C-alpha positions in Angstrom: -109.9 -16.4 36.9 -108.4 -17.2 40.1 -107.1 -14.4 42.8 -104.7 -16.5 44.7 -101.2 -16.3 45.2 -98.6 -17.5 47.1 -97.3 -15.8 49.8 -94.1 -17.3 49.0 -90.9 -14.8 47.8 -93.5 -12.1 48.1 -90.8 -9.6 47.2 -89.6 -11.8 44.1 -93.5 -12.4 43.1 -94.9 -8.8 43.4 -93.0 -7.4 40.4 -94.2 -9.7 38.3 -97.8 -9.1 39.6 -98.1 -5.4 38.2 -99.4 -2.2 39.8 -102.3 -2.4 41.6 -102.7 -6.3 41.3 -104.1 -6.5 44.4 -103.2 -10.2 44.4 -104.5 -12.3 47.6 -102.2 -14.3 48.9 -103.7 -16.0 51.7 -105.8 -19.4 51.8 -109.5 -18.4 50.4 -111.0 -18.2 53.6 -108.5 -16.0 55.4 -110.0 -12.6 57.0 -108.2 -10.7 57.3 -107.5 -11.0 53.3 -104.1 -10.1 52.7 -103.2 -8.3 48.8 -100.0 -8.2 47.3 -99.2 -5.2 44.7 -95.9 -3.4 43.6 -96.6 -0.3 42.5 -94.4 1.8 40.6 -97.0 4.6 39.1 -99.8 6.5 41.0 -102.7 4.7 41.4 -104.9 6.5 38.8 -107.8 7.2 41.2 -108.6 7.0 45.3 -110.4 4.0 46.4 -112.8 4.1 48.3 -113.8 0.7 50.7 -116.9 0.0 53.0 -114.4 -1.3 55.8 -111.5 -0.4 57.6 -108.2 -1.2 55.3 -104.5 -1.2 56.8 -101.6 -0.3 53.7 -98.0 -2.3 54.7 -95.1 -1.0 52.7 -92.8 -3.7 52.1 -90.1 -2.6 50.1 -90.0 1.4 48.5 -91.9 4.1 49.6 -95.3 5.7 48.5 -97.6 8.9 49.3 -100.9 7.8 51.0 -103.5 10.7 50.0 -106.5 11.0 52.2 -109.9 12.6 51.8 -111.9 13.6 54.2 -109.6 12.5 57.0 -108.1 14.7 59.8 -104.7 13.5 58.1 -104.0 14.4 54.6 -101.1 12.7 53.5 -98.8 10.0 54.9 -95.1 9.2 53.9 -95.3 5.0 54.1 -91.5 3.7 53.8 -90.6 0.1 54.3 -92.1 -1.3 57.8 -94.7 1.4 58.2 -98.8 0.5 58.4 -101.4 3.2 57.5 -104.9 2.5 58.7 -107.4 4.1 56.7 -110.7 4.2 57.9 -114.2 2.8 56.1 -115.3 5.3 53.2 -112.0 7.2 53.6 -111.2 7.9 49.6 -107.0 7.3 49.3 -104.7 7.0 46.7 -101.0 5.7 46.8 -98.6 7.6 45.2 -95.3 5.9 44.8 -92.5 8.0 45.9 -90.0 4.9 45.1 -91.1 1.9 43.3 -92.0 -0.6 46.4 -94.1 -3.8 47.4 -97.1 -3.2 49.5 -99.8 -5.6 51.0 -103.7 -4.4 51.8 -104.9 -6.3 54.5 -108.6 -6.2 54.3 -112.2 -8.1 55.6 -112.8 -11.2 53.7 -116.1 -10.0 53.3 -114.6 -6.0 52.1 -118.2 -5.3 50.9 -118.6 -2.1 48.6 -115.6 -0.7 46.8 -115.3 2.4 44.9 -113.1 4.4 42.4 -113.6 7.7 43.0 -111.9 10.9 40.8 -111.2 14.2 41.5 -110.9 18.2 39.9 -107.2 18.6 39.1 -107.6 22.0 39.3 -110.3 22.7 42.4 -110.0 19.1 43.9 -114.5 19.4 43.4 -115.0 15.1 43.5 -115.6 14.2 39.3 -117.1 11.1 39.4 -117.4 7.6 41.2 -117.6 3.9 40.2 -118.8 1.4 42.5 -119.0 -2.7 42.8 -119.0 -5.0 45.1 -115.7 -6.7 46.2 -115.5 -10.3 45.1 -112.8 -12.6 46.8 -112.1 -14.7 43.5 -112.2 -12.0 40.8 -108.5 -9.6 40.7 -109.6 -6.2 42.1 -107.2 -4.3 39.3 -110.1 -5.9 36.8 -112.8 -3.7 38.7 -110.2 -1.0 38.8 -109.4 -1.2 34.8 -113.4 -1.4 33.9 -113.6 1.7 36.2 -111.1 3.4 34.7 -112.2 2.4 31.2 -115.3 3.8 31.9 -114.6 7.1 33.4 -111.6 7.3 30.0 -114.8 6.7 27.9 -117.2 9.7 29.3 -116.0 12.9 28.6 -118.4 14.0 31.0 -117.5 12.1 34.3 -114.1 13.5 33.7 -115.2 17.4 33.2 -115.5 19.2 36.7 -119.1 21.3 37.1 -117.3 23.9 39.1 -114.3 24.8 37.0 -114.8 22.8 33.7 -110.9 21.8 33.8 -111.2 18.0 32.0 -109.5 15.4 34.1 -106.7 13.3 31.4 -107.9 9.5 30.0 -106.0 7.0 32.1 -103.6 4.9 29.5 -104.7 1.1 31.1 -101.4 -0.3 29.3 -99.6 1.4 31.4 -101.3 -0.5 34.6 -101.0 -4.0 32.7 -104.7 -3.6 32.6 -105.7 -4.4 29.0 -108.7 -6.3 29.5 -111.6 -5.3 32.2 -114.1 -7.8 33.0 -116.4 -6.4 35.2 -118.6 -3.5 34.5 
């Protein structure tokens, strides 16, 4: 399975790509890594990564949720950049379906998905591999989600009991994880 794309009619290409493709679009050996997604749902989780990671919105707009940041929440419409700092969990929350590109170190090291309460916002549960330039992130993303769907107990908060929803992977385009 290959992770390349072309940067070519990135607008045009990116719909076809589904959310959270994370698609790279730049020769293999490019750092920084540039990923190509078009999101229209939220992104069912906040991501966590090892390095620094800069979000371009290219077309739309979207939320940018931060954890343990100084900033909470950042309104990214088309042109803006958010940097988001290493082990800084974030989610993107389209406000308007949009193309955005994650520029990030060829060598991105650990990745993480990481859920929280929806009730007391206490952190659920965390899944964590190790980013791999030719395998499509939105695989580790769909065998974390599948995961954290399958265990009634990742999603059920120790503080408060509320019991965080299944993700529906269809709904991503993400039928088939790989990775574990």
């Amino acid at each position: 399975m290959t992770n390349r794309r072309r940067m070519l009619h990135a607008l045009k290409v990116a719909p076809e790509l589904g959310n959270y493709a994370d698609a790279a679009v730049l020769p293999a050996d490019t750092d920084p890594q540039l990923y190509l997604s078009h999101n229209e749902l939220p992104q069912p989780f906040h991501l966590v990564c090892e390095k620094d990671t800069v979000l371009s919105q290219m077309s739309g707009s979207s939320d940018v949720l931060l954890r343990d940041s100084s900033v909470n929440r950042f309104r990214m419409k088309i042109g803006d950049h958010v940097y988001v700092p290493a082990g800084t969990p974030h989610q993107i929350v389209p406000v308007e379906a949009g193309t955005a590109i994650r520029f990030m170190a060829l060598k991105a090291g650990r990745q993480g998905a990481v859920w929280y309460c929806p009730d007391c916002q206490t952190e659920l549960h965390r899944y964590e591999w190790e980013h791999d330039n030719d395998v499509t992130p939105s695989s580790f993303y769909a065998a974390a989600c599948a995961r954290f769907s399958a265990d009634e107990a990742a999603r059920t908060c120790g503080s408060c009991k509320a019991v965080h929803p299944e993700i529906d992977l269809a709904a991503f385009g993400w039928s088939s994880p790989v990775p574990a």
